[in-house]
PDB file of C-alpha atoms in Angstrom:
ATOM      1  CA  MET A 586       0.000   0.000   0.000  1.00 80.00           C
ATOM      2  CA  LYS A 587       1.298   3.424  -0.951  1.00 94.00           C
ATOM      3  CA  GLN A 588       1.533   5.526   2.187  1.00 98.00           C
ATOM      4  CA  THR A 589       0.316   9.120   2.205  1.00 98.00           C
ATOM      5  CA  LEU A 590       2.201  11.379   4.594  1.00 98.00           C
ATOM      6  CA  CYS A 591       2.125  15.089   5.339  1.00 98.00           C
ATOM      7  CA  THR A 592       4.205  17.683   7.135  1.00 98.00           C
ATOM      8  CA  LEU A 593       4.723  21.444   7.199  1.00 98.00           C
ATOM      9  CA  PHE A 594       7.663  23.811   7.482  1.00 98.00           C
ATOM     10  CA  ASP A 595       9.085  27.180   6.464  1.00 97.00           C
ATOM     11  CA  LYS A 596      12.578  28.159   5.267  1.00 97.00           C
ATOM     12  CA  ASN A 597      13.919  28.034   8.836  1.00 96.00           C
ATOM     13  CA  PHE A 598      12.873  24.378   9.154  1.00 97.00           C
ATOM     14  CA  LEU A 599      13.741  23.534   5.540  1.00 98.00           C
ATOM     15  CA  LEU A 600      16.938  21.607   6.302  1.00 98.00           C
ATOM     16  CA  LYS A 601      15.147  19.556   8.943  1.00 98.00           C
ATOM     17  CA  GLY A 602      12.217  18.928   6.627  1.00 98.00           C
ATOM     18  CA  LEU A 603      14.586  17.685   3.927  1.00 98.00           C
ATOM     19  CA  ALA A 604      16.355  15.468   6.469  1.00 98.00           C
ATOM     20  CA  LEU A 605      12.984  13.901   7.294  1.00 98.00           C
ATOM     21  CA  ILE A 606      12.116  13.340   3.638  1.00 98.00           C
ATOM     22  CA  PHE A 607      15.508  11.889   2.671  1.00 98.00           C
ATOM     23  CA  SER A 608      15.392   9.540   5.670  1.00 98.00           C
ATOM     24  CA  LEU A 609      11.981   8.347   4.467  1.00 98.00           C
ATOM     25  CA  LYS A 610      13.363   7.803   0.951  1.00 98.00           C
ATOM     26  CA  LYS A 611      16.125   5.643   2.412  1.00 97.00           C
ATOM     27  CA  PHE A 612      13.681   3.186   3.977  1.00 97.00           C
ATOM     28  CA  MET A 613      10.393   3.472   2.055  1.00 96.00           C
ATOM     29  CA  LYS A 614       9.823   2.345  -1.529  1.00 90.00           C
ATOM     30  CA  ASP A 615       6.350   3.719  -2.129  1.00 93.00           C
ATOM     31  CA  PHE A 616       5.074   6.899  -0.503  1.00 98.00           C
ATOM     32  CA  GLU A 617       3.948  10.430  -1.193  1.00 98.00           C
ATOM     33  CA  ILE A 618       4.329  13.317   1.211  1.00 98.00           C
ATOM     34  CA  TYR A 619       2.226  16.473   1.091  1.00 98.00           C
ATOM     35  CA  VAL A 620       4.335  19.399   2.249  1.00 98.00           C
ATOM     36  CA  LEU A 621       2.571  22.549   3.382  1.00 98.00           C
ATOM     37  CA  THR A 622       5.139  25.282   2.786  1.00 98.00           C
ATOM     38  CA  LEU A 623       4.779  28.326   5.010  1.00 98.00           C
ATOM     39  CA  ASP A 624       6.740  30.858   2.972  1.00 97.00           C
ATOM     40  CA  ASP A 625       7.723  31.581  -0.622  1.00 96.00           C
ATOM     41  CA  GLU A 626      11.393  30.694  -0.155  1.00 96.00           C
ATOM     42  CA  ALA A 627      10.679  27.155   1.035  1.00 97.00           C
ATOM     43  CA  THR A 628       8.191  26.757  -1.817  1.00 97.00           C
ATOM     44  CA  ASP A 629      10.667  27.954  -4.435  1.00 96.00           C
ATOM     45  CA  ILE A 630      13.479  25.701  -3.198  1.00 97.00           C
ATOM     46  CA  LEU A 631      11.334  22.569  -3.037  1.00 97.00           C
ATOM     47  CA  ASN A 632      10.017  23.257  -6.527  1.00 97.00           C
ATOM     48  CA  LYS A 633      13.565  23.500  -7.842  1.00 97.00           C
ATOM     49  CA  LEU A 634      14.707  20.346  -6.029  1.00 97.00           C
ATOM     50  CA  LYS A 635      12.002  18.347  -7.843  1.00 96.00           C
ATOM     51  CA  ILE A 636      11.835  15.521  -5.312  1.00 97.00           C
ATOM     52  CA  GLU A 637       9.446  12.986  -6.814  1.00 96.00           C
ATOM     53  CA  GLU A 638       7.642  12.036  -3.590  1.00 98.00           C
ATOM     54  CA  ILE A 639       6.802  15.625  -2.583  1.00 98.00           C
ATOM     55  CA  LYS A 640       3.358  17.024  -3.334  1.00 98.00           C
ATOM     56  CA  MET A 641       3.247  20.749  -2.638  1.00 97.00           C
ATOM     57  CA  ILE A 642       0.483  22.583  -0.800  1.00 98.00           C
ATOM     58  CA  SER A 643       0.691  26.354  -0.474  1.00 97.00           C
ATOM     59  CA  LEU A 644      -0.403  28.248   2.596  1.00 97.00           C
ATOM     60  CA  ASN A 645      -2.769  30.291   0.444  1.00 97.00           C
ATOM     61  CA  GLU A 646      -4.403  27.100  -0.861  1.00 97.00           C
ATOM     62  CA  ILE A 647      -5.267  25.741   2.558  1.00 98.00           C
ATOM     63  CA  GLU A 648      -6.335  29.141   3.896  1.00 98.00           C
ATOM     64  CA  GLU A 649      -8.711  29.621   0.984  1.00 97.00           C
ATOM     65  CA  TRP A 650     -10.063  26.118   1.589  1.00 98.00           C
ATOM     66  CA  ASP A 651     -10.962  27.068   5.186  1.00 98.00           C
ATOM     67  CA  ARG A 652     -10.966  30.842   5.602  1.00 97.00           C
ATOM     68  CA  ARG A 653     -11.372  30.533   9.364  1.00 97.00           C
ATOM     69  CA  LEU A 654      -7.644  29.915   9.401  1.00 98.00           C
ATOM     70  CA  ILE A 655      -7.043  33.426   8.115  1.00 97.00           C
ATOM     71  CA  ASP A 656      -9.055  34.850  10.985  1.00 96.00           C
ATOM     72  CA  VAL A 657      -7.317  32.923  13.783  1.00 97.00           C
ATOM     73  CA  LYS A 658      -3.907  33.617  12.246  1.00 97.00           C
ATOM     74  CA  LYS A 659      -4.226  37.278  13.213  1.00 96.00           C
ATOM     75  CA  ASN A 660      -4.197  36.517  16.928  1.00 95.00           C
ATOM     76  CA  ARG A 661      -1.653  33.716  17.151  1.00 97.00           C
ATOM     77  CA  LYS A 662       2.104  33.482  17.264  1.00 98.00           C
ATOM     78  CA  PHE A 663       3.798  31.688  14.372  1.00 97.00           C
ATOM     79  CA  GLN A 664       4.347  28.503  16.386  1.00 97.00           C
ATOM     80  CA  GLU A 665       0.746  28.541  17.575  1.00 98.00           C
ATOM     81  CA  TYR A 666      -0.471  28.928  14.012  1.00 98.00           C
ATOM     82  CA  CYS A 667       1.676  25.978  12.906  1.00 98.00           C
ATOM     83  CA  TRP A 668       0.005  23.877  15.616  1.00 98.00           C
ATOM     84  CA  THR A 669      -3.372  25.099  14.358  1.00 98.00           C
ATOM     85  CA  LEU A 670      -2.485  23.979  10.836  1.00 98.00           C
ATOM     86  CA  THR A 671      -1.452  20.424  11.751  1.00 98.00           C
ATOM     87  CA  SER A 672      -4.906  18.873  12.121  1.00 98.00           C
ATOM     88  CA  ASN A 673      -6.303  21.020   9.332  1.00 98.00           C
ATOM     89  CA  LEU A 674      -3.575  19.801   6.984  1.00 98.00           C
ATOM     90  CA  CYS A 675      -4.607  16.201   7.741  1.00 98.00           C
ATOM     91  CA  ARG A 676      -8.254  17.106   7.139  1.00 98.00           C
ATOM     92  CA  PHE A 677      -7.354  18.885   3.891  1.00 98.00           C
ATOM     93  CA  VAL A 678      -5.479  15.865   2.520  1.00 98.00           C
ATOM     94  CA  LEU A 679      -8.257  13.438   3.435  1.00 98.00           C
ATOM     95  CA  GLU A 680     -11.021  15.610   1.985  1.00 97.00           C
ATOM     96  CA  THR A 681      -9.400  16.994  -1.161  1.00 97.00           C
ATOM     97  CA  LYS A 682      -6.918  14.261  -2.111  1.00 95.00           C
ATOM     98  CA  LYS A 683      -9.236  11.361  -1.162  1.00 94.00           C
ATOM     99  CA  SER A 684      -6.382   9.421   0.457  1.00 96.00           C
ATOM    100  CA  GLU A 685      -7.209   6.149   2.200  1.00 97.00           C
ATOM    101  CA  MET A 686      -5.148   7.266   5.171  1.00 98.00           C
ATOM    102  CA  VAL A 687      -2.894  10.183   6.029  1.00 98.00           C
ATOM    103  CA  THR A 688      -0.063  10.281   8.546  1.00 98.00           C
ATOM    104  CA  TYR A 689       1.199  13.590   9.869  1.00 98.00           C
ATOM    105  CA  LEU A 690       4.917  13.712  10.746  1.00 98.00           C
ATOM    106  CA  ASP A 691       6.679  16.530  12.556  1.00 98.00           C
ATOM    107  CA  ALA A 692       9.366  18.054  10.352  1.00 98.00           C
ATOM    108  CA  ASP A 693      12.052  17.579  13.014  1.00 98.00           C
ATOM    109  CA  ILE A 694      11.853  13.786  13.218  1.00 98.00           C
ATOM    110  CA  TYR A 695      14.307  11.523  11.414  1.00 98.00           C
ATOM    111  CA  PHE A 696      14.060   7.846  10.536  1.00 98.00           C
ATOM    112  CA  PHE A 697      16.800   5.369  11.395  1.00 98.00           C
ATOM    113  CA  ASN A 698      14.721   2.380  10.277  1.00 98.00           C
ATOM    114  CA  SER A 699      11.655   1.702   8.169  1.00 97.00           C
ATOM    115  CA  PRO A 700       8.353   3.310   9.190  1.00 98.00           C
ATOM    116  CA  GLU A 701       6.683   0.293   7.575  1.00 97.00           C
ATOM    117  CA  ILE A 702       7.312  -1.435  10.917  1.00 97.00           C
ATOM    118  CA  ILE A 703       4.902   1.038  12.497  1.00 98.00           C
ATOM    119  CA  PHE A 704       2.354   0.830   9.695  1.00 98.00           C
ATOM    120  CA  LYS A 705       2.236  -2.967  10.106  1.00 97.00           C
ATOM    121  CA  GLU A 706       1.703  -2.497  13.828  1.00 98.00           C
ATOM    122  CA  ILE A 707      -1.169  -0.053  13.219  1.00 97.00           C
ATOM    123  CA  GLY A 708      -3.070  -2.621  11.175  1.00 96.00           C
ATOM    124  CA  GLU A 709      -6.699  -1.727  10.513  1.00 96.00           C
ATOM    125  CA  ASN A 710      -7.043   0.878  13.274  1.00 98.00           C
ATOM    126  CA  SER A 711      -8.562   4.212  12.247  1.00 98.00           C
ATOM    127  CA  ILE A 712      -6.559   6.609  14.421  1.00 98.00           C
ATOM    128  CA  THR A 713      -2.961   6.281  15.589  1.00 98.00           C
ATOM    129  CA  ILE A 714      -1.115   8.343  18.173  1.00 98.00           C
ATOM    130  CA  VAL A 715       2.186   8.053  20.044  1.00 98.00           C
ATOM    131  CA  GLU A 716       3.142   8.783  23.657  1.00 98.00           C
ATOM    132  CA  HIS A 717       5.816  11.145  24.923  1.00 98.00           C
ATOM    133  CA  ARG A 718       7.126   8.426  27.277  1.00 98.00           C
ATOM    134  CA  PHE A 719       8.848  11.047  29.419  1.00 98.00           C
ATOM    135  CA  SER A 720      11.869   9.817  31.348  1.00 98.00           C
ATOM    136  CA  LYS A 721      11.475   9.491  35.115  1.00 97.00           C
ATOM    137  CA  ASN A 722      13.133  12.832  35.804  1.00 96.00           C
ATOM    138  CA  ARG A 723      10.828  14.590  33.296  1.00 97.00           C
ATOM    139  CA  LYS A 724       7.561  12.818  34.041  1.00 97.00           C
ATOM    140  CA  PHE A 725       6.084  15.944  35.626  1.00 96.00           C
ATOM    141  CA  PHE A 726       6.091  17.651  32.209  1.00 96.00           C
ATOM    142  CA  GLU A 727       3.212  15.379  31.226  1.00 96.00           C
ATOM    143  CA  LYS A 728       0.879  17.474  33.408  1.00 94.00           C
ATOM    144  CA  LYS A 729       1.372  20.378  31.003  1.00 95.00           C
ATOM    145  CA  ALA A 730       2.389  18.848  27.671  1.00 96.00           C
ATOM    146  CA  GLY A 731       0.100  15.823  27.860  1.00 97.00           C
ATOM    147  CA  ARG A 732       0.544  12.094  27.542  1.00 98.00           C
ATOM    148  CA  PHE A 733       0.729  12.149  23.744  1.00 98.00           C
ATOM    149  CA  ASN A 734       3.050  13.893  21.321  1.00 98.00           C
ATOM    150  CA  VAL A 735       2.022  15.222  17.921  1.00 98.00           C
ATOM    151  CA  SER A 736       5.005  13.786  16.079  1.00 98.00           C
ATOM    152  CA  TRP A 737       3.122  10.940  14.385  1.00 98.00           C
ATOM    153  CA  VAL A 738      -0.668  11.030  14.009  1.00 98.00           C
ATOM    154  CA  SER A 739      -2.525   8.831  11.512  1.00 98.00           C
ATOM    155  CA  PHE A 740      -6.143   9.058  10.340  1.00 98.00           C
ATOM    156  CA  LYS A 741      -7.934   6.629   8.072  1.00 98.00           C
ATOM    157  CA  ASN A 742     -10.485   8.043   5.661  1.00 98.00           C
ATOM    158  CA  ASP A 743     -13.336   6.256   7.433  1.00 98.00           C
ATOM    159  CA  LYS A 744     -16.063   7.198   9.908  1.00 98.00           C
ATOM    160  CA  ASN A 745     -13.825   7.033  12.979  1.00 98.00           C
ATOM    161  CA  GLY A 746     -10.828   8.765  11.406  1.00 98.00           C
ATOM    162  CA  LEU A 747     -12.890  11.605   9.952  1.00 98.00           C
ATOM    163  CA  GLU A 748     -14.761  12.106  13.209  1.00 98.00           C
ATOM    164  CA  ALA A 749     -11.490  12.509  15.088  1.00 98.00           C
ATOM    165  CA  VAL A 750      -9.707  14.784  12.601  1.00 98.00           C
ATOM    166  CA  ASN A 751     -12.789  17.002  12.219  1.00 98.00           C
ATOM    167  CA  TRP A 752     -13.192  17.289  15.995  1.00 98.00           C
ATOM    168  CA  TRP A 753      -9.491  18.098  16.456  1.00 98.00           C
ATOM    169  CA  SER A 754      -9.444  20.734  13.724  1.00 98.00           C
ATOM    170  CA  GLU A 755     -12.502  22.418  15.242  1.00 98.00           C
ATOM    171  CA  ARG A 756     -10.908  22.515  18.695  1.00 98.00           C
ATOM    172  CA  VAL A 757      -7.649  24.106  17.537  1.00 98.00           C
ATOM    173  CA  ILE A 758      -9.527  26.769  15.606  1.00 98.00           C
ATOM    174  CA  GLU A 759     -11.322  27.591  18.861  1.00 98.00           C
ATOM    175  CA  TRP A 760      -8.162  27.524  21.030  1.00 98.00           C
ATOM    176  CA  CYS A 761      -4.500  26.748  20.294  1.00 98.00           C
ATOM    177  CA  TYR A 762      -1.906  28.678  22.272  1.00 98.00           C
ATOM    178  CA  ASP A 763       1.571  28.142  23.684  1.00 97.00           C
ATOM    179  CA  ARG A 764       0.392  28.019  27.284  1.00 96.00           C
ATOM    180  CA  TYR A 765      -1.369  25.675  29.666  1.00 94.00           C
ATOM    181  CA  GLU A 766      -4.959  26.694  30.271  1.00 95.00           C
ATOM    182  CA  ASP A 767      -7.988  24.717  31.524  1.00 94.00           C
ATOM    183  CA  GLY A 768      -6.418  21.367  30.678  1.00 94.00           C
ATOM    184  CA  LYS A 769      -5.294  22.511  27.223  1.00 97.00           C
ATOM    185  CA  PHE A 770      -1.847  23.106  25.774  1.00 97.00           C
ATOM    186  CA  GLY A 771      -1.359  23.942  22.107  1.00 98.00           C
ATOM    187  CA  ASP A 772      -2.835  21.247  19.874  1.00 98.00           C
ATOM    188  CA  GLN A 773      -1.423  18.436  21.991  1.00 97.00           C
ATOM    189  CA  ARG A 774      -3.517  18.000  25.132  1.00 97.00           C
ATOM    190  CA  TYR A 775      -6.593  17.475  22.960  1.00 98.00           C
ATOM    191  CA  LEU A 776      -5.292  13.946  22.276  1.00 98.00           C
ATOM    192  CA  ASP A 777      -5.335  12.840  25.908  1.00 98.00           C
ATOM    193  CA  ASP A 778      -8.885  11.464  25.951  1.00 97.00           C
ATOM    194  CA  TRP A 779      -9.114  10.088  22.410  1.00 98.00           C
ATOM    195  CA  ARG A 780      -9.265   6.469  23.600  1.00 97.00           C
ATOM    196  CA  GLU A 781     -12.498   7.346  25.413  1.00 98.00           C
ATOM    197  CA  ARG A 782     -13.842   9.851  22.883  1.00 98.00           C
ATOM    198  CA  PHE A 783     -13.389   7.933  19.611  1.00 98.00           C
ATOM    199  CA  ASN A 784     -13.468   4.368  18.347  1.00 98.00           C
ATOM    200  CA  GLY A 785     -10.543   2.727  16.571  1.00 98.00           C
ATOM    201  CA  VAL A 786      -7.773   4.603  18.403  1.00 98.00           C
ATOM    202  CA  TYR A 787      -4.407   2.850  18.583  1.00 98.00           C
ATOM    203  CA  ILE A 788      -1.364   3.851  20.650  1.00 98.00           C
ATOM    204  CA  ILE A 789       1.969   2.885  19.072  1.00 98.00           C
ATOM    205  CA  GLN A 790       3.667   0.299  21.297  1.00 98.00           C
ATOM    206  CA  ASN A 791       7.033   0.029  19.543  1.00 98.00           C
ATOM    207  CA  ILE A 792       9.632   1.468  21.913  1.00 98.00           C
ATOM    208  CA  GLY A 793      11.710   2.580  18.906  1.00 98.00           C
ATOM    209  CA  ALA A 794       9.061   5.086  17.830  1.00 98.00           C
ATOM    210  CA  ASN A 795       9.384   8.683  19.033  1.00 98.00           C
ATOM    211  CA  VAL A 796      12.625   8.317  20.917  1.00 98.00           C
ATOM    212  CA  ALA A 797      13.442  11.879  21.935  1.00 98.00           C
ATOM    213  CA  PRO A 798      15.669  14.011  24.162  1.00 98.00           C
ATOM    214  CA  TRP A 799      12.938  13.923  26.823  1.00 98.00           C
ATOM    215  CA  ASN A 800      13.069  10.111  27.127  1.00 98.00           C
ATOM    216  CA  ILE A 801      16.458   8.919  25.826  1.00 98.00           C
ATOM    217  CA  LYS A 802      17.895   8.970  29.369  1.00 97.00           C
ATOM    218  CA  ASP A 803      15.772   5.940  30.283  1.00 97.00           C
ATOM    219  CA  TYR A 804      16.871   3.903  27.241  1.00 98.00           C
ATOM    220  CA  PHE A 805      19.937   1.766  26.650  1.00 97.00           C
ATOM    221  CA  LEU A 806      21.378   2.699  23.258  1.00 98.00           C
ATOM    222  CA  GLU A 807      23.674   0.380  21.313  1.00 98.00           C
ATOM    223  CA  LYS A 808      24.763  -0.280  17.767  1.00 97.00           C
ATOM    224  CA  GLN A 809      24.724  -3.708  16.142  1.00 96.00           C
ATOM    225  CA  GLY A 810      26.227  -3.586  12.681  1.00 95.00           C
ATOM    226  CA  GLU A 811      24.492  -0.696  10.946  1.00 92.00           C
ATOM    227  CA  MET A 812      21.411  -0.827  13.188  1.00 96.00           C
ATOM    228  CA  LEU A 813      20.787   1.317  16.254  1.00 98.00           C
ATOM    229  CA  LEU A 814      18.895  -0.332  19.104  1.00 98.00           C
ATOM    230  CA  VAL A 815      17.098   1.162  22.096  1.00 98.00           C
ATOM    231  CA  ASN A 816      16.401  -1.345  24.854  1.00 98.00           C
ATOM    232  CA  LYS A 817      17.239  -4.116  22.344  1.00 97.00           C
ATOM    233  CA  SER A 818      14.621  -2.874  19.822  1.00 97.00           C
ATOM    234  CA  PRO A 819      15.424  -1.117  16.518  1.00 98.00           C
ATOM    235  CA  LEU A 820      15.357   2.676  16.702  1.00 98.00           C
ATOM    236  CA  ILE A 821      12.635   3.656  14.220  1.00 98.00           C
ATOM    237  CA  PHE A 822      12.593   7.439  14.500  1.00 98.00           C
ATOM    238  CA  TYR A 823      14.053  10.103  16.748  1.00 98.00           C
ATOM    239  CA  HIS A 824      12.434  13.433  17.509  1.00 98.00           C
ATOM    240  CA  PHE A 825      15.064  16.190  17.375  1.00 98.00           C
ATOM    241  CA  HIS A 826      13.212  18.641  19.597  1.00 98.00           C
ATOM    242  CA  ARG A 827      15.114  21.887  20.165  1.00 96.00           C
ATOM    243  CA  PHE A 828      17.885  20.902  17.794  1.00 97.00           C
ATOM    244  CA  HIS A 829      19.394  24.084  16.344  1.00 97.00           C
ATOM    245  CA  LEU A 830      22.383  24.804  14.156  1.00 97.00           C
ATOM    246  CA  ILE A 831      24.708  27.446  15.556  1.00 96.00           C
ATOM    247  CA  LYS A 832      27.756  29.186  14.121  1.00 93.00           C
ATOM    248  CA  THR A 833      30.776  30.172  16.183  1.00 87.00           C
ATOM    249  CA  ASP A 834      34.113  31.370  14.827  1.00 85.00           C
ATOM    250  CA  GLY A 835      33.030  30.385  11.336  1.00 84.00           C
ATOM    251  CA  ASN A 836      32.310  26.775  12.307  1.00 93.00           C
ATOM    252  CA  ILE A 837      28.851  25.197  12.286  1.00 96.00           C
ATOM    253  CA  SER A 838      27.782  23.023  15.205  1.00 96.00           C
ATOM    254  CA  PHE A 839      24.524  22.387  17.036  1.00 96.00           C
ATOM    255  CA  THR A 840      22.773  22.901  20.327  1.00 95.00           C
ATOM    256  CA  VAL A 841      20.073  20.740  21.935  1.00 95.00           C
ATOM    257  CA  GLY A 842      18.361  23.162  24.291  1.00 88.00           C
ATOM    258  CA  ASN A 843      17.377  22.178  27.828  1.00 94.00           C
ATOM    259  CA  TYR A 844      18.527  18.576  27.626  1.00 97.00           C
ATOM    260  CA  TYR A 845      21.565  16.637  28.744  1.00 97.00           C
ATOM    261  CA  ILE A 846      22.667  14.430  25.847  1.00 97.00           C
ATOM    262  CA  ASN A 847      25.554  12.083  26.596  1.00 97.00           C
ATOM    263  CA  ASN A 848      28.445  11.572  24.192  1.00 97.00           C
ATOM    264  CA  LYS A 849      27.243   8.145  23.016  1.00 98.00           C
ATOM    265  CA  VAL A 850      23.855   9.538  21.979  1.00 98.00           C
ATOM    266  CA  LYS A 851      25.531  12.522  20.345  1.00 98.00           C
ATOM    267  CA  GLU A 852      27.803  10.259  18.323  1.00 98.00           C
ATOM    268  CA  LEU A 853      25.260   7.641  17.248  1.00 98.00           C
ATOM    269  CA  ILE A 854      22.088   9.727  16.876  1.00 98.00           C
ATOM    270  CA  TYR A 855      22.889  13.433  16.696  1.00 98.00           C
ATOM    271  CA  LYS A 856      25.983  13.254  14.502  1.00 98.00           C
ATOM    272  CA  PRO A 857      24.184  11.575  11.543  1.00 98.00           C
ATOM    273  CA  TYR A 858      21.334  14.074  11.836  1.00 98.00           C
ATOM    274  CA  PHE A 859      23.731  17.025  11.993  1.00 98.00           C
ATOM    275  CA  GLU A 860      25.559  15.709   8.920  1.00 98.00           C
ATOM    276  CA  SER A 861      22.250  15.339   7.085  1.00 98.00           C
ATOM    277  CA  ASN A 862      21.392  18.969   7.825  1.00 98.00           C
ATOM    278  CA  ILE A 863      24.806  20.111   6.547  1.00 97.00           C
ATOM    279  CA  GLU A 864      24.424  18.012   3.379  1.00 97.00           C
ATOM    280  CA  ASN A 865      21.002  19.561   2.827  1.00 97.00           C
ATOM    281  CA  LEU A 866      22.458  23.031   3.284  1.00 97.00           C
ATOM    282  CA  GLU A 867      25.040  22.308   0.579  1.00 96.00           C
ATOM    283  CA  LEU A 868      22.325  20.900  -1.694  1.00 97.00           C
ATOM    284  CA  VAL A 869      20.084  23.937  -1.249  1.00 97.00           C
ATOM    285  CA  LYS A 870      22.949  26.357  -1.889  1.00 96.00           C
ATOM    286  CA  LYS A 871      23.674  24.660  -5.207  1.00 96.00           C
ATOM    287  CA  ILE A 872      20.272  25.716  -6.491  1.00 94.00           C
ATOM    288  CA  ARG A 873      19.869  28.851  -4.365  1.00 94.00           C
ATOM    289  CA  PRO A 874      23.330  30.352  -3.692  1.00 94.00           C
ATOM    290  CA  ASP A 875      21.676  33.271  -1.886  1.00 93.00           C
ATOM    291  CA  PHE A 876      19.953  30.986   0.660  1.00 94.00           C
ATOM    292  CA  LYS A 877      20.754  32.165   4.161  1.00 90.00           C
ATOM    293  CA  ILE A 878      20.327  29.737   6.988  1.00 87.00           C
ATOM    294  CA  SER A 879      18.794  31.006  10.200  1.00 83.00           C
ATOM    295  CA  PHE A 880      21.399  30.066  12.801  1.00 92.00           C
ATOM    296  CA  LYS A 881      20.191  30.158  16.379  1.00 93.00           C
ATOM    297  CA  LYS A 882      21.589  33.108  18.296  1.00 92.00           C
ATOM    298  CA  LEU A 883      22.433  31.984  21.802  1.00 92.00           C
ATOM    299  CA  THR A 884      21.009  34.149  24.559  1.00 94.00           C
ATOM    300  CA  PHE A 885      21.972  34.403  28.212  1.00 94.00           C
ATOM    301  CA  LYS A 886      19.255  31.818  28.992  1.00 93.00           C
ATOM    302  CA  ASP A 887      20.788  29.460  26.441  1.00 93.00           C
ATOM    303  CA  TYR A 888      24.243  29.756  28.000  1.00 93.00           C
ATOM    304  CA  LEU A 889      22.729  29.213  31.439  1.00 94.00           C
ATOM    305  CA  ALA A 890      20.867  26.134  30.171  1.00 93.00           C
ATOM    306  CA  ASN A 891      24.105  24.782  28.712  1.00 92.00           C
ATOM    307  CA  ILE A 892      25.558  24.895  32.218  1.00 95.00           C
ATOM    308  CA  LEU A 893      22.519  23.521  34.051  1.00 95.00           C
ATOM    309  CA  PHE A 894      22.158  20.631  31.585  1.00 96.00           C
ATOM    310  CA  SER A 895      25.867  19.966  31.048  1.00 95.00           C
ATOM    311  CA  ASN A 896      25.807  16.636  32.909  1.00 95.00           C
ATOM    312  CA  SER A 897      23.332  14.116  34.277  1.00 96.00           C
ATOM    313  CA  PHE A 898      23.605  15.215  37.900  1.00 96.00           C
ATOM    314  CA  LEU A 899      22.998  18.896  37.161  1.00 96.00           C
ATOM    315  CA  GLU A 900      20.086  17.998  34.880  1.00 97.00           C
ATOM    316  CA  ASP A 901      18.413  15.951  37.624  1.00 96.00           C
ATOM    317  CA  LEU A 902      18.959  18.755  40.118  1.00 96.00           C
ATOM    318  CA  THR A 903      17.586  21.402  37.749  1.00 96.00           C
ATOM    319  CA  LEU A 904      14.521  19.310  36.908  1.00 96.00           C
ATOM    320  CA  LYS A 905      13.790  18.669  40.592  1.00 95.00           C
ATOM    321  CA  PHE A 906      13.840  22.424  41.142  1.00 93.00           C
ATOM    322  CA  LEU A 907      11.536  23.039  38.149  1.00 92.00           C
ATOM    323  CA  ASN A 908       9.138  20.356  39.375  1.00 92.00           C
ATOM    324  CA  LEU A 909       9.058  21.861  42.854  1.00 84.00           C
ATOM    325  CA  LYS A 910       8.579  25.333  41.388  1.00 81.00           C
ATOM    326  CA  SER A 911       5.621  24.137  39.284  1.00 80.00           C
ATOM    327  CA  LYS A 912       3.947  22.640  42.364  1.00 78.00           C
ATOM    328  CA  ILE A 913       4.417  25.809  44.428  1.00 76.00           C
ATOM    329  CA  SER A 914       3.052  28.049  41.667  1.00 62.00           C
ATOM    330  CA  LYS A 915      -0.255  26.190  41.546  1.00 56.00           C
TER     331      LYS A 915
END
């Protein structure tokens, strides 16, 4: 079965989006991916790259399809609007492209093994979601961010799938902000009760799906031949949350935000992803020499975070403080 996927990104996420797509091409033989481009530069570059699997959707196209998006856009930050678009992109693909099923993928995930493993696991279920699986020292974040993570969400074009995607798209049009309020946070907390609200909901069980900086501390990572394993299971995809390219003294490197990432994880997981981003930068510059990457500019908070999350002990101590602070502020 040909898989239909979708994602969205702008020029600042372009290198990550390309890393996602090229990792899919490495492991999947038959797929199409609808890319909602959020600015003209990303659109122009993707058009010139002519990647066979990419089907382009312009921001104007989806906003004309549901003009309510134009109205809510006025009062939301860029990130909040991207979250608003996620469910509506899935709905758009199901309704206008008549796909049997659509799977949304965050642009900052990267496959180390075939996603077909997950599709086989899903089977005939109508709706598929994946958990954060926060590590023990970060479990308290679930109270705000929710049990589930919008990195992989699948909807079949059937009664159950359409009911869920329509409900979700309506909710985010009503409310989708980068703050915790009345049990809501962005587009994510809406997923928490889907097992009770809808029929045909499946939670991905494969431990190798949605490995991320917020849970990698609880996993044992090893390499067998060319395959990466987490807790003896193949690593399917990693979520590179808060991964940013930075430039210092003319050299390009990366930062990982408020996470402690040990050297083994950096070498086996982050190094290949960093190299993919650099390769994509070189590819883009061949067709658009004037393309300027948006390097992250480190602030005082970033430098402080680099200290507080520089080793496992300091990370645990910092997270205990943040957990205590969150309890006191209630």
